[in-house]
Amino acid sequence: MSVKKIIIIGGIGNAVNVAEQMVDAREKYGFRDEFLGFAFDNESFGKEINGFPLLSKSREVYDKYEKYKDVYFLYQMYRPDKLKERALWLPEFKVPMERYYNFIHPSATVCRSVRMGYGNIIHAGCVLNVNAVLGNHNTFNSTCLLAHDSSVGDHNFFAAHSVIGSNTTIKNYVFTGLNATINNQVEIAENVMIGMGSVVMKSITAPNQVVIGVPAKKLKDM
């Protein structure tokens, strides 16, 4: 299998976390694919971010690297409160869906029956259990659990230690905060922000809201 080379569109926050996790995967686990650098627009960083090269402006990177068929991309320009807005930027980068890369840290457990689309990121220590289904561009930060027979749409972000119960459906643009828990057999509507440490006991059927607490209740509209 040929080695793939990865460029991250983005350059701060979780974009740097992903880069460091890829390096960790190579150094500790013999992971073969290689992180090349960032495509990012903030010139104040100079030529490097955290010691990794800044290769291009974000909206110029595909034109620059399209001809290199071993180069793939990850998208990480999200903010917790702007998942949907930032997801809608995606066509501006002109990257075909099949050129987005799925990064799975070698210490993660992803059952063989899991199905996923493109551009997903599974950080160290995560567990994705039997028959889980992922769409595109989802990020699972360190030590998240996605239980069996659950379904996740597109452009969702699960902060570290998030726990998603079995037979649960999460639609698109959902942010789940640190240590949050979602019960079994519930549904989460689009564009919902679940606060840190919250426990979602029942389905959230209305989109575009922030919920927080134990049990989680609506705080405000997005």
Tab-separated table of C-alpha atoms in Angstrom:
chain	number	residue	atom	x	y	z
A	1	MET	CA	0.000	0.000	0.000
A	2	SER	CA	1.442	3.372	-1.011
A	3	VAL	CA	2.205	6.039	1.570
A	4	LYS	CA	-0.224	8.947	1.621
A	5	LYS	CA	0.826	12.500	2.365
A	6	ILE	CA	-1.577	14.682	4.297
A	7	ILE	CA	-2.190	18.427	4.311
A	8	ILE	CA	-4.453	19.956	6.946
A	9	ILE	CA	-6.608	22.888	5.884
A	10	GLY	CA	-6.431	24.969	9.059
A	11	GLY	CA	-3.625	25.836	11.424
A	12	ILE	CA	-4.732	26.449	14.995
A	13	GLY	CA	-6.573	24.525	17.708
A	14	ASN	CA	-7.505	21.012	16.716
A	15	ALA	CA	-5.660	21.312	13.408
A	16	VAL	CA	-2.403	21.317	15.374
A	17	ASN	CA	-3.667	18.505	17.615
A	18	VAL	CA	-4.252	16.340	14.547
A	19	ALA	CA	-0.777	17.098	13.216
A	20	GLU	CA	0.818	16.117	16.508
A	21	GLN	CA	-1.253	12.939	16.683
A	22	MET	CA	-0.073	11.961	13.207
A	23	VAL	CA	3.524	12.453	14.275
A	24	ASP	CA	2.874	10.410	17.430
A	25	ALA	CA	1.363	7.658	15.290
A	26	ARG	CA	4.501	7.479	13.147
A	27	GLU	CA	6.995	7.669	15.991
A	28	LYS	CA	5.336	5.228	18.395
A	29	TYR	CA	3.258	2.906	16.224
A	30	GLY	CA	4.956	2.736	12.840
A	31	PHE	CA	2.138	4.598	11.097
A	32	ARG	CA	3.234	5.031	7.474
A	33	ASP	CA	1.276	8.013	6.186
A	34	GLU	CA	2.975	11.384	6.539
A	35	PHE	CA	1.821	14.839	7.584
A	36	LEU	CA	3.195	17.477	5.180
A	37	GLY	CA	1.984	20.742	6.704
A	38	PHE	CA	-0.829	23.271	6.917
A	39	ALA	CA	-2.817	25.344	4.452
A	40	PHE	CA	-3.735	28.436	6.433
A	41	ASP	CA	-4.367	32.129	5.840
A	42	ASN	CA	-2.941	33.853	8.917
A	43	GLU	CA	0.445	35.155	7.792
A	44	SER	CA	1.446	36.238	11.310
A	45	PHE	CA	2.667	32.681	11.959
A	46	GLY	CA	5.390	33.101	9.339
A	47	LYS	CA	6.553	29.912	7.630
A	48	GLU	CA	5.782	27.433	10.413
A	49	ILE	CA	3.116	26.515	12.956
A	50	ASN	CA	4.367	24.444	15.910
A	51	GLY	CA	7.389	23.514	13.841
A	52	PHE	CA	5.305	22.256	10.904
A	53	PRO	CA	5.532	24.018	7.521
A	54	LEU	CA	2.889	26.437	6.340
A	55	LEU	CA	2.509	25.312	2.719
A	56	SER	CA	-0.141	27.504	1.179
A	57	LYS	CA	-3.162	29.699	1.657
A	58	SER	CA	-6.213	27.577	2.376
A	59	ARG	CA	-8.090	28.302	-0.850
A	60	GLU	CA	-4.986	27.844	-3.005
A	61	VAL	CA	-3.811	24.492	-1.681
A	62	TYR	CA	-5.743	22.175	-3.981
A	63	ASP	CA	-4.591	23.991	-7.109
A	64	LYS	CA	-1.026	23.653	-5.860
A	65	TYR	CA	-1.195	19.949	-4.985
A	66	GLU	CA	-3.922	18.531	-7.233
A	67	LYS	CA	-1.434	16.822	-9.551
A	68	TYR	CA	0.175	14.889	-6.680
A	69	LYS	CA	-2.113	11.874	-6.429
A	70	ASP	CA	-0.548	10.706	-3.162
A	71	VAL	CA	-1.536	13.961	-1.410
A	72	TYR	CA	-4.762	13.987	0.601
A	73	PHE	CA	-6.441	16.595	2.783
A	74	LEU	CA	-8.105	17.067	6.167
A	75	TYR	CA	-10.374	19.989	6.966
A	76	GLN	CA	-10.000	21.609	10.398
A	77	MET	CA	-11.194	25.205	10.320
A	78	TYR	CA	-14.082	24.727	12.724
A	79	ARG	CA	-15.169	26.609	15.821
A	80	PRO	CA	-17.498	25.018	18.404
A	81	ASP	CA	-20.140	27.701	17.884
A	82	LYS	CA	-19.771	27.848	14.100
A	83	LEU	CA	-19.690	24.252	12.873
A	84	LYS	CA	-22.373	24.788	10.258
A	85	GLU	CA	-21.024	28.133	9.071
A	86	ARG	CA	-17.491	26.768	8.668
A	87	ALA	CA	-18.739	23.566	7.005
A	88	LEU	CA	-20.414	25.685	4.336
A	89	TRP	CA	-16.964	27.027	3.368
A	90	LEU	CA	-15.940	23.606	2.110
A	91	PRO	CA	-16.767	24.069	-1.614
A	92	GLU	CA	-14.428	27.076	-1.685
A	93	PHE	CA	-11.425	24.753	-1.257
A	94	LYS	CA	-12.348	22.727	-4.380
A	95	VAL	CA	-11.085	19.446	-2.922
A	96	PRO	CA	-13.005	16.425	-4.291
A	97	MET	CA	-14.554	14.325	-1.537
A	98	GLU	CA	-12.409	11.313	-2.400
A	99	ARG	CA	-9.260	13.348	-1.732
A	100	TYR	CA	-10.248	13.852	1.912
A	101	TYR	CA	-8.429	11.483	4.238
A	102	ASN	CA	-9.670	9.451	7.205
A	103	PHE	CA	-7.119	9.619	10.026
A	104	ILE	CA	-7.447	6.906	12.655
A	105	HIS	CA	-4.820	6.949	15.385
A	106	PRO	CA	-3.385	3.436	15.826
A	107	SER	CA	-4.341	3.382	19.515
A	108	ALA	CA	-8.031	3.809	18.658
A	109	THR	CA	-10.352	0.816	18.413
A	110	VAL	CA	-12.569	0.918	15.335
A	111	CYS	CA	-14.587	-2.259	14.908
A	112	ARG	CA	-14.427	-3.865	11.488
A	113	SER	CA	-18.182	-3.338	10.948
A	114	VAL	CA	-17.897	0.449	11.352
A	115	ARG	CA	-18.633	2.340	8.135
A	116	MET	CA	-17.448	5.875	7.464
A	117	GLY	CA	-17.289	8.394	4.655
A	118	TYR	CA	-14.399	10.811	4.071
A	119	GLY	CA	-12.438	13.327	6.106
A	120	ASN	CA	-13.061	11.797	9.530
A	121	ILE	CA	-10.569	12.092	12.400
A	122	ILE	CA	-10.384	9.523	15.188
A	123	HIS	CA	-7.905	10.583	17.879
A	124	ALA	CA	-5.928	8.412	20.279
A	125	GLY	CA	-7.823	6.127	22.604
A	126	CYS	CA	-11.234	6.402	20.956
A	127	VAL	CA	-13.555	3.423	20.628
A	128	LEU	CA	-16.061	3.108	17.776
A	129	ASN	CA	-18.152	0.041	18.372
A	130	VAL	CA	-20.014	-2.480	16.259
A	131	ASN	CA	-22.090	-1.263	13.289
A	132	ALA	CA	-21.567	2.440	13.977
A	133	VAL	CA	-21.954	4.619	10.884
A	134	LEU	CA	-20.192	7.938	10.217
A	135	GLY	CA	-20.738	10.396	7.408
A	136	ASN	CA	-18.033	12.899	6.396
A	137	HIS	CA	-15.767	15.322	8.256
A	138	ASN	CA	-16.431	14.213	11.819
A	139	THR	CA	-13.831	14.675	14.568
A	140	PHE	CA	-13.607	12.442	17.628
A	141	ASN	CA	-11.112	13.886	20.073
A	142	SER	CA	-9.140	11.698	22.472
A	143	THR	CA	-10.853	8.829	24.334
A	144	CYS	CA	-14.357	9.315	22.951
A	145	LEU	CA	-16.773	6.371	22.843
A	146	LEU	CA	-19.333	5.820	20.090
A	147	ALA	CA	-21.452	2.837	21.112
A	148	HIS	CA	-22.876	0.126	18.871
A	149	ASP	CA	-25.429	0.734	16.117
A	150	SER	CA	-25.227	4.516	16.400
A	151	SER	CA	-25.260	6.875	13.439
A	152	VAL	CA	-23.377	10.171	13.047
A	153	GLY	CA	-23.973	12.547	10.122
A	154	ASP	CA	-21.536	15.169	8.789
A	155	HIS	CA	-19.366	17.882	10.353
A	156	ASN	CA	-19.796	16.874	13.985
A	157	PHE	CA	-17.157	17.478	16.668
A	158	PHE	CA	-16.861	15.406	19.832
A	159	ALA	CA	-14.542	16.901	22.450
A	160	ALA	CA	-12.375	14.642	24.595
A	161	HIS	CA	-14.114	11.980	26.720
A	162	SER	CA	-17.489	12.373	25.020
A	163	VAL	CA	-19.685	9.277	25.379
A	164	ILE	CA	-22.403	8.497	22.838
A	165	GLY	CA	-24.771	5.662	23.736
A	166	SER	CA	-25.994	2.846	21.514
A	167	ASN	CA	-28.662	3.142	18.806
A	168	THR	CA	-28.321	6.921	18.881
A	169	THR	CA	-28.683	9.201	15.853
A	170	ILE	CA	-26.703	12.418	15.622
A	171	LYS	CA	-27.418	14.569	12.597
A	172	ASN	CA	-25.098	17.314	11.277
A	173	TYR	CA	-23.107	20.198	12.858
A	174	VAL	CA	-23.384	18.937	16.435
A	175	PHE	CA	-20.723	19.953	18.966
A	176	THR	CA	-20.403	17.792	22.063
A	177	GLY	CA	-18.363	19.356	24.872
A	178	LEU	CA	-15.763	17.808	27.147
A	179	ASN	CA	-17.043	14.861	29.201
A	180	ALA	CA	-20.569	15.149	27.812
A	181	THR	CA	-22.745	12.033	27.647
A	182	ILE	CA	-25.587	11.222	25.257
A	183	ASN	CA	-28.007	8.508	26.293
A	184	ASN	CA	-28.910	5.397	24.310
A	185	GLN	CA	-31.658	5.536	21.683
A	186	VAL	CA	-31.962	9.293	21.361
A	187	GLU	CA	-31.770	11.623	18.390
A	188	ILE	CA	-29.872	14.931	18.232
A	189	ALA	CA	-31.071	17.474	15.680
A	190	GLU	CA	-28.829	19.572	13.440
A	191	ASN	CA	-26.679	22.433	14.690
A	192	VAL	CA	-26.895	21.686	18.405
A	193	MET	CA	-24.167	22.602	20.888
A	194	ILE	CA	-24.009	20.343	23.966
A	195	GLY	CA	-22.186	21.950	26.864
A	196	MET	CA	-19.240	20.527	28.760
A	197	GLY	CA	-20.197	17.804	31.236
A	198	SER	CA	-23.822	17.734	30.125
A	199	VAL	CA	-25.934	14.578	30.162
A	200	VAL	CA	-28.470	14.300	27.359
A	201	MET	CA	-31.204	11.947	28.552
A	202	LYS	CA	-33.873	12.578	25.883
A	203	SER	CA	-33.922	13.399	22.181
A	204	ILE	CA	-33.233	16.976	21.103
A	205	THR	CA	-35.625	17.407	18.206
A	206	ALA	CA	-35.341	21.153	17.575
A	207	PRO	CA	-32.230	22.366	15.698
A	208	ASN	CA	-30.102	25.458	16.318
A	209	GLN	CA	-29.832	25.519	20.094
A	210	VAL	CA	-27.381	25.272	22.988
A	211	VAL	CA	-28.150	22.753	25.724
A	212	ILE	CA	-26.354	22.332	29.028
A	213	GLY	CA	-26.708	20.640	32.389
A	214	VAL	CA	-27.605	17.349	34.067
A	215	PRO	CA	-30.022	16.543	32.581
A	216	ALA	CA	-29.332	18.790	29.604
A	217	LYS	CA	-31.837	21.587	28.944
A	218	LYS	CA	-32.023	24.390	26.436
A	219	LEU	CA	-29.932	27.418	27.366
A	220	LYS	CA	-30.443	29.565	24.288
A	221	ASP	CA	-30.822	29.553	20.516
A	222	MET	CA	-27.743	29.336	18.333
